[in-house]
Amino acid sequence: MKEQQNILITGGAGFIGSHVVRLFVEKYPHLHIFNLDALTYAGNLENLKDIEAKPNYNFLKADITDRSAVFKLFKEYEFDSVVHLAAESHVDRSIKDPSVFVKTNITGTLNLMDAALKCWEKDFKNKLFYHISTDEVYGSLGAKGLFRENSPYKPNSPYAASKAASDHFVRAYGETYNLPYIISNCSNNYGPNQFPEKLIPLFINNIIQQKPLPVYGNGNYTRDWLFVLDHARAIDLIFQKGKLKSTYNIGGFNEWKNIDLVKLLCKIMDKKLNRSAVSAEKLIEFVKDRPGHDKRYAIDASKINKELGWQPSVSFKEGLEQTVAWYLSNKEWLERVSSGDYREYYKRWYVEN
Ligand code: NAD
Ligand code: DAU
């Protein structure tokens, strides 16, 4: 019998993963947290500098698409639970190159589940495979209605299709092999450490550099925004108390049309940068729409609220101000991650598109 439970968190060097790793390492000194990450363009160990020396933390550089590497790690560390966040996560990149999304998000998830099944050898006591997913699996809403746990799957982007497929495989492994799993599907996250390809950090970066703010289509698309630490708290609660073989939707009760959000962001940035005389709003440019662009996402998070008592704790204005403040005091982080490959991506998507 091991003295400590070993918890595997995948994708812990990424945006959400790094906040989840920090929360678990600090909150559970009696658990050993292993962060498995391939360090793709989106993974950055700088995100975890403050906790890297903690005795209950280890980083494992590995690729979840490398089946034998994944099996080897399970054999060596006998992980008791898995919180699986590693993924290709950006819709625009999935439009340019879907195949890596299939490989990482589907095959990578299968490799982890197969290795867990082998390691656990049908003794599932205190074992959990927790799969972190997205509300994009449900497709797009009209002007009314909310995504619920029983909403039909109707993914519209290659990213969403790959996440939907991985959700189906996780559920199927639960039915077929009795894998003790939980899935949660969350809405759009924002906050510190998000890679500047997603709307909010991209626009913060462009405002700092006085570059155009490329709003897709007419800007009337709606997203439901949640502060990343509130998502991490929800993941923690579900990890501790979630019902096995079930699904939880997580959302911010916080719908914003892109154009309204961008204008609010401009206002906050004008103030912080003392640029109110010429507002950042002048940088807004309406550009060609994203193909297959989902009109509206909005989550009914009443199940997690009723069952586990979770609700968002940070208001949008407060969260956005904290996020802007973080990026302004971490300009070097922003410069480092937006060099090299990022410039190539930006040129391919925004200039040549
Ligand atoms: P991210 O792109 O910031 O981070 C992904 C991490 O996974 C990176 O550290 C990357 O290095 C790692 N990774 C990628 N491919 C890998 C591979 N083959 N092997 C090992 N590691 C690999 O993503 P994020 O925004 O933090 O999202 C994390 C998870 O949460 C994803 O599963 C995503 O689908 C889900 N999600 C994200 C959001 C959001 O708004 N960002 C909302 C709901 C759900
Ligand atoms: O809903 C959860 C999902 O949210 C996660 O599963 C994804 O990993 C995450 O990337 C996010 O997907 P979106 O496509 O909603 O996020 P993104 O930040 O790329 O875009 C948000 C909205 O802003 C969307 O309507 C497209 C628009 N947009 C985005 C970019 C990058 C623009 O108008 N211009 C841009 O340059």
Short mmCIF file of N, CA and C in Angstrom, two decimals, residues 14-91:
data_model
loop_
_atom_site.label_atom_id
_atom_site.label_comp_id
_atom_site.label_asym_id
_atom_site.label_seq_id
_atom_site.Cartn_x
_atom_site.Cartn_y
_atom_site.Cartn_z
N GLY A 14 -0.38 24.20 -19.13
CA GLY A 14 -1.21 25.10 -19.94
C GLY A 14 -1.97 26.08 -19.06
N PHE A 15 -2.92 26.74 -19.67
CA PHE A 15 -3.66 27.82 -19.00
C PHE A 15 -4.45 27.28 -17.79
N ILE A 16 -5.51 26.51 -18.04
CA ILE A 16 -6.35 26.05 -16.93
C ILE A 16 -5.58 25.06 -16.06
N GLY A 17 -4.84 24.16 -16.74
CA GLY A 17 -4.10 23.13 -16.01
C GLY A 17 -3.16 23.70 -14.95
N SER A 18 -2.49 24.80 -15.27
CA SER A 18 -1.53 25.35 -14.29
C SER A 18 -2.26 25.85 -13.04
N HIS A 19 -3.46 26.40 -13.22
CA HIS A 19 -4.22 26.85 -12.04
C HIS A 19 -4.73 25.65 -11.23
N VAL A 20 -5.08 24.57 -11.93
CA VAL A 20 -5.56 23.37 -11.22
C VAL A 20 -4.39 22.73 -10.46
N VAL A 21 -3.23 22.63 -11.11
CA VAL A 21 -2.06 22.03 -10.45
C VAL A 21 -1.74 22.83 -9.18
N ARG A 22 -1.68 24.15 -9.29
CA ARG A 22 -1.33 24.97 -8.12
C ARG A 22 -2.33 24.74 -6.99
N LEU A 23 -3.61 24.76 -7.33
CA LEU A 23 -4.65 24.57 -6.31
C LEU A 23 -4.48 23.22 -5.61
N PHE A 24 -4.26 22.16 -6.38
CA PHE A 24 -4.14 20.81 -5.79
C PHE A 24 -2.85 20.70 -4.96
N VAL A 25 -1.74 21.21 -5.48
CA VAL A 25 -0.46 21.08 -4.76
C VAL A 25 -0.55 21.81 -3.42
N GLU A 26 -1.16 22.99 -3.44
CA GLU A 26 -1.23 23.77 -2.20
C GLU A 26 -2.28 23.22 -1.24
N LYS A 27 -3.39 22.75 -1.78
CA LYS A 27 -4.49 22.33 -0.91
C LYS A 27 -4.30 20.93 -0.35
N TYR A 28 -3.57 20.08 -1.08
CA TYR A 28 -3.48 18.67 -0.67
C TYR A 28 -2.02 18.23 -0.46
N PRO A 29 -1.39 18.68 0.63
CA PRO A 29 0.00 18.26 0.86
C PRO A 29 0.12 16.75 1.04
N HIS A 30 -0.99 16.07 1.38
CA HIS A 30 -0.94 14.61 1.57
C HIS A 30 -1.11 13.85 0.24
N LEU A 31 -1.36 14.58 -0.85
CA LEU A 31 -1.43 13.92 -2.16
C LEU A 31 -0.19 14.27 -2.96
N HIS A 32 0.27 13.35 -3.80
CA HIS A 32 1.40 13.71 -4.67
C HIS A 32 0.86 14.03 -6.07
N ILE A 33 1.18 15.23 -6.54
CA ILE A 33 0.64 15.70 -7.81
C ILE A 33 1.70 15.57 -8.90
N PHE A 34 1.38 14.80 -9.94
CA PHE A 34 2.27 14.66 -11.10
C PHE A 34 1.64 15.43 -12.26
N ASN A 35 2.41 16.34 -12.82
CA ASN A 35 1.95 17.14 -13.94
C ASN A 35 2.59 16.60 -15.22
N LEU A 36 1.77 15.94 -16.05
CA LEU A 36 2.28 15.39 -17.31
C LEU A 36 1.94 16.37 -18.44
N ASP A 37 2.96 16.80 -19.17
CA ASP A 37 2.71 17.77 -20.24
C ASP A 37 3.80 17.62 -21.30
N ALA A 38 3.39 17.74 -22.56
CA ALA A 38 4.35 17.63 -23.67
C ALA A 38 5.05 18.96 -23.94
N LEU A 39 4.58 20.02 -23.28
CA LEU A 39 5.10 21.38 -23.52
C LEU A 39 5.03 21.73 -25.01
N THR A 40 3.82 21.71 -25.54
CA THR A 40 3.60 22.21 -26.89
C THR A 40 3.71 23.74 -26.82
N TYR A 41 3.37 24.42 -27.91
CA TYR A 41 3.43 25.89 -27.91
C TYR A 41 2.61 26.48 -26.75
N ALA A 42 1.58 25.73 -26.30
CA ALA A 42 0.66 26.27 -25.29
C ALA A 42 1.10 25.96 -23.86
N GLY A 43 2.10 25.10 -23.72
CA GLY A 43 2.52 24.70 -22.37
C GLY A 43 3.75 25.48 -21.95
N ASN A 44 3.76 25.90 -20.70
CA ASN A 44 4.83 26.78 -20.26
C ASN A 44 5.09 26.56 -18.77
N LEU A 45 6.25 26.02 -18.45
CA LEU A 45 6.52 25.73 -17.03
C LEU A 45 6.72 26.99 -16.20
N GLU A 46 6.93 28.11 -16.87
CA GLU A 46 7.01 29.39 -16.14
C GLU A 46 5.73 29.63 -15.34
N ASN A 47 4.61 29.06 -15.85
CA ASN A 47 3.32 29.25 -15.17
C ASN A 47 3.32 28.65 -13.76
N LEU A 48 4.28 27.76 -13.48
CA LEU A 48 4.26 27.04 -12.20
C LEU A 48 5.53 27.26 -11.38
N LYS A 49 6.28 28.31 -11.70
CA LYS A 49 7.55 28.58 -11.03
C LYS A 49 7.40 28.57 -9.50
N ASP A 50 6.30 29.18 -9.03
CA ASP A 50 6.12 29.36 -7.58
C ASP A 50 5.91 28.06 -6.82
N ILE A 51 5.51 26.98 -7.51
CA ILE A 51 5.27 25.73 -6.75
C ILE A 51 6.19 24.59 -7.17
N GLU A 52 7.12 24.86 -8.11
CA GLU A 52 7.87 23.73 -8.68
C GLU A 52 8.76 23.01 -7.66
N ALA A 53 9.10 23.69 -6.55
CA ALA A 53 9.98 23.03 -5.58
C ALA A 53 9.22 22.34 -4.45
N LYS A 54 7.92 22.37 -4.50
CA LYS A 54 7.12 21.74 -3.42
C LYS A 54 7.37 20.22 -3.40
N PRO A 55 7.45 19.65 -2.19
CA PRO A 55 7.77 18.21 -2.12
C PRO A 55 6.70 17.29 -2.68
N ASN A 56 5.47 17.77 -2.79
CA ASN A 56 4.40 16.89 -3.31
C ASN A 56 4.11 17.15 -4.79
N TYR A 57 5.11 17.71 -5.51
CA TYR A 57 4.90 18.02 -6.94
C TYR A 57 6.03 17.48 -7.80
N ASN A 58 5.68 16.90 -8.93
CA ASN A 58 6.67 16.52 -9.94
C ASN A 58 6.17 16.81 -11.33
N PHE A 59 7.09 17.23 -12.19
CA PHE A 59 6.74 17.43 -13.60
C PHE A 59 7.23 16.24 -14.41
N LEU A 60 6.38 15.73 -15.31
CA LEU A 60 6.77 14.63 -16.20
C LEU A 60 6.59 15.10 -17.63
N LYS A 61 7.70 15.25 -18.35
CA LYS A 61 7.54 15.68 -19.75
C LYS A 61 7.22 14.45 -20.60
N ALA A 62 6.02 14.42 -21.13
CA ALA A 62 5.61 13.28 -21.96
C ALA A 62 4.46 13.70 -22.86
N ASP A 63 4.31 12.92 -23.93
CA ASP A 63 3.27 13.22 -24.92
C ASP A 63 2.19 12.14 -24.79
N ILE A 64 0.95 12.54 -24.59
CA ILE A 64 -0.10 11.53 -24.39
C ILE A 64 -0.38 10.72 -25.65
N THR A 65 0.13 11.18 -26.79
CA THR A 65 -0.07 10.39 -28.01
C THR A 65 0.99 9.28 -28.11
N ASP A 66 1.97 9.30 -27.23
CA ASP A 66 3.01 8.27 -27.19
C ASP A 66 2.55 7.17 -26.22
N ARG A 67 1.91 6.15 -26.79
CA ARG A 67 1.23 5.13 -25.97
C ARG A 67 2.20 4.43 -25.01
N SER A 68 3.37 4.06 -25.51
CA SER A 68 4.26 3.30 -24.62
C SER A 68 4.79 4.18 -23.50
N ALA A 69 5.01 5.46 -23.79
CA ALA A 69 5.47 6.37 -22.72
C ALA A 69 4.39 6.50 -21.65
N VAL A 70 3.13 6.58 -22.07
CA VAL A 70 2.02 6.73 -21.11
C VAL A 70 1.91 5.47 -20.24
N PHE A 71 2.00 4.28 -20.88
CA PHE A 71 1.91 3.02 -20.12
C PHE A 71 3.06 2.91 -19.12
N LYS A 72 4.25 3.34 -19.57
CA LYS A 72 5.44 3.25 -18.70
C LYS A 72 5.24 4.11 -17.44
N LEU A 73 4.70 5.30 -17.65
CA LEU A 73 4.52 6.20 -16.49
C LEU A 73 3.49 5.65 -15.51
N PHE A 74 2.42 5.06 -16.04
CA PHE A 74 1.42 4.45 -15.14
C PHE A 74 2.04 3.29 -14.35
N LYS A 75 2.90 2.53 -15.02
CA LYS A 75 3.54 1.39 -14.35
C LYS A 75 4.46 1.90 -13.24
N GLU A 76 5.20 2.95 -13.55
CA GLU A 76 6.18 3.46 -12.59
C GLU A 76 5.51 4.14 -11.40
N TYR A 77 4.50 4.96 -11.64
CA TYR A 77 3.96 5.79 -10.54
C TYR A 77 2.60 5.32 -10.01
N GLU A 78 1.98 4.35 -10.65
CA GLU A 78 0.69 3.80 -10.20
C GLU A 78 -0.29 4.91 -9.79
N PHE A 79 -0.60 5.77 -10.75
CA PHE A 79 -1.50 6.89 -10.46
C PHE A 79 -2.85 6.36 -9.96
N ASP A 80 -3.39 7.00 -8.92
CA ASP A 80 -4.69 6.58 -8.39
C ASP A 80 -5.83 7.28 -9.10
N SER A 81 -5.59 8.54 -9.48
CA SER A 81 -6.63 9.30 -10.19
C SER A 81 -5.98 10.12 -11.29
N VAL A 82 -6.80 10.44 -12.28
CA VAL A 82 -6.33 11.25 -13.39
C VAL A 82 -7.27 12.44 -13.55
N VAL A 83 -6.70 13.64 -13.66
CA VAL A 83 -7.50 14.81 -14.05
C VAL A 83 -6.93 15.21 -15.41
N HIS A 84 -7.73 14.98 -16.45
CA HIS A 84 -7.19 15.04 -17.82
C HIS A 84 -7.56 16.34 -18.53
N LEU A 85 -6.57 17.25 -18.62
CA LEU A 85 -6.79 18.52 -19.31
C LEU A 85 -6.01 18.64 -20.61
N ALA A 86 -4.96 17.82 -20.79
CA ALA A 86 -4.09 18.00 -21.98
C ALA A 86 -4.92 17.92 -23.24
N ALA A 87 -4.76 18.90 -24.10
CA ALA A 87 -5.52 18.91 -25.35
C ALA A 87 -4.97 19.99 -26.26
N GLU A 88 -5.28 19.85 -27.53
CA GLU A 88 -5.20 20.99 -28.44
C GLU A 88 -6.50 21.74 -28.21
N SER A 89 -6.42 23.06 -27.96
CA SER A 89 -7.62 23.73 -27.43
C SER A 89 -8.12 24.92 -28.26
N HIS A 90 -7.43 25.26 -29.37
CA HIS A 90 -7.84 26.48 -30.06
C HIS A 90 -8.61 26.19 -31.36
N VAL A 91 -9.84 26.69 -31.41
CA VAL A 91 -10.74 26.44 -32.55
C VAL A 91 -10.10 26.86 -33.88
#
